[in-house]
Structure formats: structure tokens, C-alpha cells
Amino acid sequence: MSLALGRFCSSYRRSLWRSLSGCQEALDRLCYPGLGLQESSLHTSAIASAGHNKWSKVKHIKGPKDAARARLFAKLTMMIKVAVREGGPNPDFNSQLYQLVEQGRQRNMPKASIEAAIKDKSKPTSYALYQARGPGGCSLIIELLTDNTNRSFADLRGLLNKNGGTHTDVLHCFNKKGIVTAQTQDRDGKPVPMEQALDMAIQAGAEDVLEIQDEEEEKDVYKYICDLPTLRDVRSQLISLGLVPISSGPEYLPNITVQLSDTDKERAFKLLECIKDQPDVMRVYDNIE
């Protein structure tokens, strides 16, 4: 009995020592990054592995999200400047500015950045629309805010030429509509099923509602579609019904869609990514099914 107990205690002490050693190794690597790099490949504690895996996940997920958020804020800043120039700095009398300010708030854009954009009187930018045909005959509408239209158009022509696209009139393939993008949960955090979302659309005066995935937030959202003149009223009604809007404004919705082969779809998506990375590009609309 005493021999068995002695073996158990000895085994327990060895196990405890290994755990403490693993913690010490992890602590040493945290405090002295250059220490024991050759040994780390041979003696990897569970704590160190977990920390490395977590950082890798943060680095590969948070990095791209931060970059996308920075691009979004930069584009919202440009849009706010244009709205101020066209309708004045008071959101109460400038519906376009009001929608952009609300969109910035919903996207957690710093209040100081919004106010700075409204007061900014630097080199003016102008709104431009560029139409194109992409691989497989898909139609593209590209919205830009630029201080040099000729330069921006030349950049887009270069991208299209390299990726199987061409500049042509495709506006007839789209309808310009008012869009209110809202969370799929109400203000209390309760999920809103599609059937309820449809009822809310009717009550708010919207024409339809779609469930899509938000590119920036990577989560499902509702898009309420309405005529442009009713956009602000529809947004207000949806808020009164308990929904939480993320953004609202005019968008181009396709009235004709095209099916692409796998090859053309891959080429089209590559072209779309290249276009979206352009600093002057605000939004890109396509009619790919």
C-alpha cells in the first residue's frame, strides 16, 4: 500500500513539475522573446501553442478587417465632403448628409472623423459613374469620388483591359433604388425572422426585403428596398418598429442577371476585387447571378 502510494505521489510530482515547467517556458518566451528559440521547436508547451494559434488567427482575420474598415471610413469621409458641398453642412436640411452621418455612426466611425469631414474645405472631389462590361458579359456600375476624373477613368480602363472587361453603357441593366440595410436582430437583440421582416417592410412602406451577407461585418443583414423619395420615411418607420439600421442610401439593383461559367466567374471576381481596391472607388454593382 505504501509502495503504491509512493509511486502515485512521485508520478503526481513529475506531472506537476512538467506543468510548472511549461508555464515557466511560456513566461520566459513572453518576457524574453529571443531566449531559447532553438529549444522551442523541441519543447513546446500547451500554453505557448495556444497563444501562437490565437495570435495567428487574430493576425489573419483582424488585419484584413481593419484594412477594410479603414477603406470604408476613407470612402465615407469623401462622400460626406461631397454631400456638404452639394447640400450644406446641416444634416437636418441635407438628407444625403444625414444618411451618411447615420451610416458612419452605425459603422462605429469616430465622431471626430465625421465632424472633421463635414468641416473639411480641402481640394474638392466630385462624384462620377463608370459603366463597364466584365468577363462573360456581366454588367458593372462603378461609383467614384475623385479629384481627377480623367486619372480615375484611365486607371479603370487599364484594369478592365487586363482582366477581360470593356467600357460600355450598361445603365439599362439596373434600377436605382433606396436601400435601408438593417440588422437581423431588433433593438433588444432578439432575432427577426424573414416572415416578420416582410411584415415590417409592408408596414414601413418598402417594396421588398432581402437577406444578404454584409461584406464588411461578415454577417447576415436585411436590405429593405424602396423608391428613393420615400427612403428617409421608410428608415424612420423601420426604427419605430424596433429595427436597427446600419446604413441607408441609393443603390443600383440589377433588373437583368447573367449566369457565368466557373472560369468567367473566377475572372469576374478577380476583376471586382481589383476595382474595389482602387482608392477612388466607392461601390461596385454587378448583375452576376
mmCIF file of C-alpha atoms in Angstrom:
data_model
loop_
_atom_site.group_PDB
_atom_site.id
_atom_site.type_symbol
_atom_site.label_atom_id
_atom_site.label_comp_id
_atom_site.label_asym_id
_atom_site.label_seq_id
_atom_site.Cartn_x
_atom_site.Cartn_y
_atom_site.Cartn_z
ATOM 1 C CA MET A 1 0.000 0.000 0.000
ATOM 2 C CA SER A 2 2.792 2.431 0.952
ATOM 3 C CA LEU A 3 4.725 1.471 -2.189
ATOM 4 C CA ALA A 4 1.692 2.202 -4.410
ATOM 5 C CA LEU A 5 1.105 5.482 -2.622
ATOM 6 C CA GLY A 6 4.761 6.428 -3.065
ATOM 7 C CA ARG A 7 4.569 5.715 -6.823
ATOM 8 C CA PHE A 8 1.396 7.808 -7.100
ATOM 9 C CA CYS A 9 2.969 10.758 -5.267
ATOM 10 C CA SER A 10 6.121 10.501 -7.371
ATOM 11 C CA SER A 11 4.052 10.439 -10.576
ATOM 12 C CA TYR A 12 1.987 13.403 -9.390
ATOM 13 C CA ARG A 13 5.119 15.420 -8.567
ATOM 14 C CA ARG A 14 6.574 14.731 -12.035
ATOM 15 C CA SER A 15 3.290 15.761 -13.676
ATOM 16 C CA LEU A 16 3.103 18.927 -11.579
ATOM 17 C CA TRP A 17 6.748 19.771 -12.385
ATOM 18 C CA ARG A 18 6.111 19.366 -16.143
ATOM 19 C CA SER A 19 3.083 21.708 -15.906
ATOM 20 C CA LEU A 20 5.083 24.298 -13.987
ATOM 21 C CA SER A 21 7.977 23.970 -16.422
ATOM 22 C CA GLY A 22 5.608 24.543 -19.336
ATOM 23 C CA CYS A 23 4.260 27.681 -17.674
ATOM 24 C CA GLN A 24 7.782 28.939 -16.994
ATOM 25 C CA GLU A 25 8.805 28.343 -20.613
ATOM 26 C CA ALA A 26 5.783 30.285 -21.841
ATOM 27 C CA LEU A 27 6.534 33.106 -19.388
ATOM 28 C CA ASP A 28 10.199 33.217 -20.450
ATOM 29 C CA ARG A 29 9.221 33.463 -24.119
ATOM 30 C CA LEU A 30 6.790 36.269 -23.303
ATOM 31 C CA CYS A 31 9.272 38.298 -21.269
ATOM 32 C CA TYR A 32 12.418 37.410 -23.283
ATOM 33 C CA PRO A 33 11.387 36.852 -26.920
ATOM 34 C CA GLY A 34 14.909 35.966 -28.078
ATOM 35 C CA LEU A 35 15.516 33.370 -25.360
ATOM 36 C CA GLY A 36 15.502 29.660 -26.173
ATOM 37 C CA LEU A 37 14.403 29.898 -29.822
ATOM 38 C CA GLN A 38 16.268 26.694 -30.711
ATOM 39 C CA GLU A 39 14.671 24.800 -27.829
ATOM 40 C CA SER A 40 11.131 25.963 -28.628
ATOM 41 C CA SER A 41 10.861 23.584 -31.589
ATOM 42 C CA LEU A 42 11.649 20.644 -29.283
ATOM 43 C CA HIS A 43 9.824 21.681 -26.110
ATOM 44 C CA THR A 44 6.510 23.297 -26.972
ATOM 45 C CA SER A 45 4.153 23.733 -24.041
ATOM 46 C CA ALA A 46 0.389 23.659 -24.467
ATOM 47 C CA ILE A 47 0.162 27.264 -23.283
ATOM 48 C CA ALA A 48 2.672 28.502 -25.850
ATOM 49 C CA SER A 49 0.931 26.626 -28.672
ATOM 50 C CA ALA A 50 -2.462 28.035 -27.740
ATOM 51 C CA GLY A 51 -1.075 31.551 -27.648
ATOM 52 C CA HIS A 52 0.605 31.159 -31.036
ATOM 53 C CA ASN A 53 -2.537 29.754 -32.658
ATOM 54 C CA LYS A 54 -4.677 32.535 -31.216
ATOM 55 C CA TRP A 55 -2.292 35.230 -32.471
ATOM 56 C CA SER A 56 -2.215 33.639 -35.939
ATOM 57 C CA LYS A 57 -5.996 33.738 -36.055
ATOM 58 C CA VAL A 58 -6.095 37.359 -34.911
ATOM 59 C CA LYS A 59 -3.377 38.354 -37.376
ATOM 60 C CA HIS A 60 -5.073 36.728 -40.370
ATOM 61 C CA ILE A 61 -8.633 37.782 -39.541
ATOM 62 C CA LYS A 62 -8.335 41.088 -37.718
ATOM 63 C CA GLY A 63 -5.756 42.525 -40.134
ATOM 64 C CA PRO A 64 -7.921 42.305 -43.286
ATOM 65 C CA LYS A 65 -10.972 43.506 -41.334
ATOM 66 C CA ASP A 66 -9.087 46.548 -40.056
ATOM 67 C CA ALA A 67 -7.889 47.340 -43.578
ATOM 68 C CA ALA A 68 -11.434 47.035 -44.952
ATOM 69 C CA ARG A 69 -12.770 49.261 -42.159
ATOM 70 C CA ALA A 70 -10.108 51.882 -42.878
ATOM 71 C CA ARG A 71 -11.079 51.893 -46.569
ATOM 72 C CA LEU A 72 -14.757 52.209 -45.616
ATOM 73 C CA PHE A 73 -14.068 55.207 -43.340
ATOM 74 C CA ALA A 74 -11.969 56.872 -46.045
ATOM 75 C CA LYS A 75 -14.772 56.468 -48.571
ATOM 76 C CA LEU A 76 -17.417 57.695 -46.121
ATOM 77 C CA THR A 77 -15.246 60.757 -45.478
ATOM 78 C CA MET A 78 -15.140 61.528 -49.207
ATOM 79 C CA MET A 79 -18.893 61.009 -49.563
ATOM 80 C CA ILE A 80 -19.598 63.334 -46.624
ATOM 81 C CA LYS A 81 -17.440 66.068 -48.194
ATOM 82 C CA VAL A 82 -19.376 65.843 -51.471
ATOM 83 C CA ALA A 83 -22.726 65.865 -49.647
ATOM 84 C CA VAL A 84 -21.717 69.002 -47.723
ATOM 85 C CA ARG A 85 -20.629 70.776 -50.888
ATOM 86 C CA GLU A 86 -23.878 69.923 -52.671
ATOM 87 C CA GLY A 87 -26.393 70.438 -49.851
ATOM 88 C CA GLY A 88 -24.728 72.276 -46.995
ATOM 89 C CA PRO A 89 -23.267 71.184 -43.616
ATOM 90 C CA ASN A 90 -26.543 70.818 -41.688
ATOM 91 C CA PRO A 91 -27.860 67.190 -41.724
ATOM 92 C CA ASP A 92 -31.353 68.438 -40.800
ATOM 93 C CA PHE A 93 -31.609 70.195 -44.166
ATOM 94 C CA ASN A 94 -29.398 67.838 -46.178
ATOM 95 C CA SER A 95 -30.920 64.358 -46.412
ATOM 96 C CA GLN A 96 -27.912 62.885 -48.197
ATOM 97 C CA LEU A 97 -25.561 64.114 -45.471
ATOM 98 C CA TYR A 98 -27.968 62.858 -42.802
ATOM 99 C CA GLN A 99 -27.909 59.331 -44.273
ATOM 100 C CA LEU A 100 -24.107 59.327 -44.469
ATOM 101 C CA VAL A 101 -23.659 60.565 -40.900
ATOM 102 C CA GLU A 102 -26.029 57.862 -39.644
ATOM 103 C CA GLN A 103 -24.169 55.268 -41.688
ATOM 104 C CA GLY A 104 -20.872 56.389 -40.168
ATOM 105 C CA ARG A 105 -22.297 56.115 -36.659
ATOM 106 C CA GLN A 106 -23.670 52.642 -37.291
ATOM 107 C CA ARG A 107 -20.255 51.576 -38.630
ATOM 108 C CA ASN A 108 -18.583 52.970 -35.468
ATOM 109 C CA MET A 109 -16.819 55.735 -37.355
ATOM 110 C CA PRO A 110 -15.302 58.118 -34.756
ATOM 111 C CA LYS A 111 -17.424 61.203 -34.121
ATOM 112 C CA ALA A 112 -14.346 63.411 -34.526
ATOM 113 C CA SER A 113 -13.729 61.964 -38.000
ATOM 114 C CA ILE A 114 -17.331 62.665 -39.054
ATOM 115 C CA GLU A 115 -17.160 66.255 -37.791
ATOM 116 C CA ALA A 116 -13.790 66.800 -39.463
ATOM 117 C CA ALA A 117 -15.161 65.551 -42.781
ATOM 118 C CA ILE A 118 -18.108 67.969 -42.535
ATOM 119 C CA LYS A 119 -15.825 70.935 -41.802
ATOM 120 C CA ASP A 120 -13.108 69.964 -44.306
ATOM 121 C CA LYS A 121 -12.590 72.534 -47.068
ATOM 122 C CA SER A 122 -9.657 70.865 -48.820
ATOM 123 C CA LYS A 123 -9.424 70.058 -52.526
ATOM 124 C CA PRO A 124 -12.947 69.233 -53.723
ATOM 125 C CA THR A 125 -13.898 65.804 -55.014
ATOM 126 C CA SER A 126 -16.648 65.019 -57.481
ATOM 127 C CA TYR A 127 -18.990 62.091 -57.990
ATOM 128 C CA ALA A 128 -18.638 60.035 -61.167
ATOM 129 C CA LEU A 129 -20.262 56.919 -62.587
ATOM 130 C CA TYR A 130 -18.343 54.430 -64.731
ATOM 131 C CA GLN A 131 -20.115 51.681 -66.651
ATOM 132 C CA ALA A 132 -18.448 48.520 -67.921
ATOM 133 C CA ARG A 133 -18.908 45.002 -69.221
ATOM 134 C CA GLY A 134 -16.913 42.278 -67.469
ATOM 135 C CA PRO A 135 -15.957 38.668 -68.253
ATOM 136 C CA GLY A 136 -18.825 36.534 -69.522
ATOM 137 C CA GLY A 137 -20.932 39.591 -70.373
ATOM 138 C CA CYS A 138 -21.641 40.682 -66.773
ATOM 139 C CA SER A 139 -22.555 44.344 -66.275
ATOM 140 C CA LEU A 140 -20.760 46.609 -63.815
ATOM 141 C CA ILE A 141 -21.613 50.039 -62.435
ATOM 142 C CA ILE A 142 -18.765 51.720 -60.561
ATOM 143 C CA GLU A 143 -19.338 54.733 -58.315
ATOM 144 C CA LEU A 144 -16.350 57.014 -57.766
ATOM 145 C CA LEU A 145 -15.410 60.040 -55.731
ATOM 146 C CA THR A 146 -12.351 61.641 -57.268
ATOM 147 C CA ASP A 147 -10.460 64.903 -57.616
ATOM 148 C CA ASN A 148 -9.292 63.846 -61.096
ATOM 149 C CA THR A 149 -11.898 62.094 -63.243
ATOM 150 C CA ASN A 150 -9.547 61.546 -66.200
ATOM 151 C CA ARG A 151 -6.999 59.784 -63.996
ATOM 152 C CA SER A 152 -9.627 57.591 -62.322
ATOM 153 C CA PHE A 153 -11.215 56.583 -65.634
ATOM 154 C CA ALA A 154 -7.798 55.782 -67.118
ATOM 155 C CA ASP A 155 -6.985 53.545 -64.123
ATOM 156 C CA LEU A 156 -10.275 51.682 -64.551
ATOM 157 C CA ARG A 157 -9.748 51.240 -68.291
ATOM 158 C CA GLY A 158 -6.362 49.712 -67.571
ATOM 159 C CA LEU A 159 -7.852 47.240 -65.084
ATOM 160 C CA LEU A 160 -10.630 46.272 -67.495
ATOM 161 C CA ASN A 161 -8.218 45.717 -70.384
ATOM 162 C CA LYS A 162 -6.043 43.443 -68.237
ATOM 163 C CA ASN A 163 -8.981 41.409 -66.901
ATOM 164 C CA GLY A 164 -11.283 40.844 -69.884
ATOM 165 C CA GLY A 165 -13.563 43.865 -69.497
ATOM 166 C CA THR A 166 -14.519 46.897 -71.548
ATOM 167 C CA HIS A 167 -16.087 50.321 -71.047
ATOM 168 C CA THR A 168 -19.691 50.421 -72.347
ATOM 169 C CA ASP A 169 -23.208 51.568 -71.444
ATOM 170 C CA VAL A 170 -24.960 49.142 -69.050
ATOM 171 C CA LEU A 171 -27.149 51.517 -67.023
ATOM 172 C CA HIS A 172 -30.300 49.991 -68.554
ATOM 173 C CA CYS A 173 -29.495 46.722 -66.745
ATOM 174 C CA PHE A 174 -30.045 48.358 -63.326
ATOM 175 C CA ASN A 175 -32.705 50.267 -61.371
ATOM 176 C CA LYS A 176 -31.714 52.963 -58.885
ATOM 177 C CA LYS A 177 -33.496 52.313 -55.579
ATOM 178 C CA GLY A 178 -33.458 53.436 -51.977
ATOM 179 C CA ILE A 179 -31.932 50.829 -49.662
ATOM 180 C CA VAL A 180 -32.105 50.590 -45.873
ATOM 181 C CA THR A 181 -29.687 47.993 -44.516
ATOM 182 C CA ALA A 182 -30.655 46.766 -41.046
ATOM 183 C CA GLN A 183 -29.552 44.171 -38.537
ATOM 184 C CA THR A 184 -31.376 40.839 -38.385
ATOM 185 C CA GLN A 185 -31.975 41.440 -34.658
ATOM 186 C CA ASP A 186 -34.219 44.101 -33.170
ATOM 187 C CA ARG A 187 -33.053 46.774 -30.724
ATOM 188 C CA ASP A 188 -33.457 44.275 -27.851
ATOM 189 C CA GLY A 189 -31.199 41.743 -29.572
ATOM 190 C CA LYS A 190 -34.000 39.340 -30.489
ATOM 191 C CA PRO A 191 -33.738 37.636 -33.910
ATOM 192 C CA VAL A 192 -36.150 38.911 -36.564
ATOM 193 C CA PRO A 193 -37.222 36.030 -38.845
ATOM 194 C CA MET A 194 -37.769 36.696 -42.550
ATOM 195 C CA GLU A 195 -41.562 36.424 -42.248
ATOM 196 C CA GLN A 196 -41.559 39.188 -39.622
ATOM 197 C CA ALA A 197 -39.112 41.224 -41.711
ATOM 198 C CA LEU A 198 -41.556 41.056 -44.635
ATOM 199 C CA ASP A 199 -44.392 42.279 -42.416
ATOM 200 C CA MET A 200 -42.209 45.162 -41.256
ATOM 201 C CA ALA A 201 -41.391 46.032 -44.869
ATOM 202 C CA ILE A 202 -45.108 46.341 -45.653
ATOM 203 C CA GLN A 203 -45.768 48.455 -42.560
ATOM 204 C CA ALA A 204 -42.810 50.744 -43.334
ATOM 205 C CA GLY A 205 -43.814 51.264 -46.968
ATOM 206 C CA ALA A 206 -40.909 49.318 -48.507
ATOM 207 C CA GLU A 207 -41.306 47.340 -51.719
ATOM 208 C CA ASP A 208 -39.344 44.257 -50.661
ATOM 209 C CA VAL A 209 -36.702 42.929 -48.272
ATOM 210 C CA LEU A 210 -33.692 40.715 -48.995
ATOM 211 C CA GLU A 211 -31.407 38.807 -46.636
ATOM 212 C CA ILE A 212 -27.744 39.045 -47.659
ATOM 213 C CA GLN A 213 -24.299 38.867 -46.061
ATOM 214 C CA ASP A 214 -22.651 42.163 -45.202
ATOM 215 C CA GLU A 215 -19.147 42.265 -46.740
ATOM 216 C CA GLU A 216 -17.570 44.420 -44.040
ATOM 217 C CA GLU A 217 -19.112 42.784 -40.982
ATOM 218 C CA GLU A 218 -19.369 39.266 -42.483
ATOM 219 C CA LYS A 219 -22.814 38.646 -41.029
ATOM 220 C CA ASP A 220 -26.360 38.451 -42.377
ATOM 221 C CA VAL A 221 -28.331 41.686 -42.753
ATOM 222 C CA TYR A 222 -31.695 42.744 -44.197
ATOM 223 C CA LYS A 223 -31.901 45.107 -47.155
ATOM 224 C CA TYR A 224 -35.210 46.963 -47.390
ATOM 225 C CA ILE A 225 -35.911 48.237 -50.908
ATOM 226 C CA CYS A 226 -37.991 51.343 -51.607
ATOM 227 C CA ASP A 227 -38.371 54.258 -54.019
ATOM 228 C CA LEU A 228 -35.740 56.937 -53.496
ATOM 229 C CA PRO A 229 -38.173 59.719 -52.444
ATOM 230 C CA THR A 230 -39.501 57.532 -49.596
ATOM 231 C CA LEU A 231 -36.093 56.431 -48.279
ATOM 232 C CA ARG A 232 -35.988 58.620 -45.183
ATOM 233 C CA ASP A 233 -39.601 57.826 -44.220
ATOM 234 C CA VAL A 234 -39.036 54.085 -44.634
ATOM 235 C CA ARG A 235 -35.931 54.260 -42.460
ATOM 236 C CA SER A 236 -37.810 56.152 -39.738
ATOM 237 C CA GLN A 237 -40.680 53.644 -39.818
ATOM 238 C CA LEU A 238 -38.299 50.689 -39.514
ATOM 239 C CA ILE A 239 -36.695 52.309 -36.465
ATOM 240 C CA SER A 240 -40.133 52.833 -34.899
ATOM 241 C CA LEU A 241 -40.836 49.118 -35.480
ATOM 242 C CA GLY A 242 -37.758 48.191 -33.435
ATOM 243 C CA LEU A 243 -35.156 47.559 -36.135
ATOM 244 C CA VAL A 244 -31.563 48.832 -36.034
ATOM 245 C CA PRO A 245 -30.453 50.366 -39.363
ATOM 246 C CA ILE A 246 -26.808 50.020 -40.371
ATOM 247 C CA SER A 247 -26.882 52.259 -43.418
ATOM 248 C CA SER A 248 -29.259 53.801 -45.919
ATOM 249 C CA GLY A 249 -28.899 55.418 -49.314
ATOM 250 C CA PRO A 250 -29.363 54.951 -53.059
ATOM 251 C CA GLU A 251 -28.088 51.772 -54.710
ATOM 252 C CA TYR A 252 -28.239 50.172 -58.160
ATOM 253 C CA LEU A 253 -30.115 46.862 -58.282
ATOM 254 C CA PRO A 254 -29.924 44.654 -61.394
ATOM 255 C CA ASN A 255 -33.105 44.108 -63.393
ATOM 256 C CA ILE A 256 -31.315 41.583 -65.643
ATOM 257 C CA THR A 257 -28.936 38.942 -64.258
ATOM 258 C CA VAL A 258 -26.415 36.718 -66.049
ATOM 259 C CA GLN A 259 -25.092 33.250 -65.285
ATOM 260 C CA LEU A 260 -21.353 32.815 -65.700
ATOM 261 C CA SER A 261 -19.255 29.716 -66.239
ATOM 262 C CA ASP A 262 -16.836 28.814 -63.448
ATOM 263 C CA THR A 263 -13.941 30.244 -65.458
ATOM 264 C CA ASP A 264 -15.705 33.531 -66.221
ATOM 265 C CA LYS A 265 -16.930 33.780 -62.633
ATOM 266 C CA GLU A 266 -13.392 33.439 -61.319
ATOM 267 C CA ARG A 267 -12.149 36.109 -63.750
ATOM 268 C CA ALA A 268 -15.063 38.410 -62.891
ATOM 269 C CA PHE A 269 -14.470 38.146 -59.135
ATOM 270 C CA LYS A 270 -10.773 38.855 -59.643
ATOM 271 C CA LEU A 271 -11.698 41.980 -61.645
ATOM 272 C CA LEU A 272 -14.167 43.081 -58.962
ATOM 273 C CA GLU A 273 -11.534 42.785 -56.240
ATOM 274 C CA CYS A 274 -9.072 44.835 -58.290
ATOM 275 C CA ILE A 275 -11.696 47.544 -58.858
ATOM 276 C CA LYS A 276 -12.711 47.684 -55.180
ATOM 277 C CA ASP A 277 -9.080 48.188 -54.170
ATOM 278 C CA GLN A 278 -8.919 51.434 -56.161
ATOM 279 C CA PRO A 279 -8.829 54.386 -53.720
ATOM 280 C CA ASP A 280 -11.355 56.452 -55.711
ATOM 281 C CA VAL A 281 -13.951 53.666 -55.945
ATOM 282 C CA MET A 282 -16.864 53.908 -53.533
ATOM 283 C CA ARG A 283 -19.042 50.983 -54.609
ATOM 284 C CA VAL A 284 -19.313 48.443 -57.387
ATOM 285 C CA TYR A 285 -22.593 46.894 -58.546
ATOM 286 C CA ASP A 286 -22.845 43.802 -60.730
ATOM 287 C CA ASN A 287 -25.599 41.621 -62.187
ATOM 288 C CA ILE A 288 -23.916 38.241 -61.658
ATOM 289 C CA GLU A 289 -26.457 35.616 -60.659
#
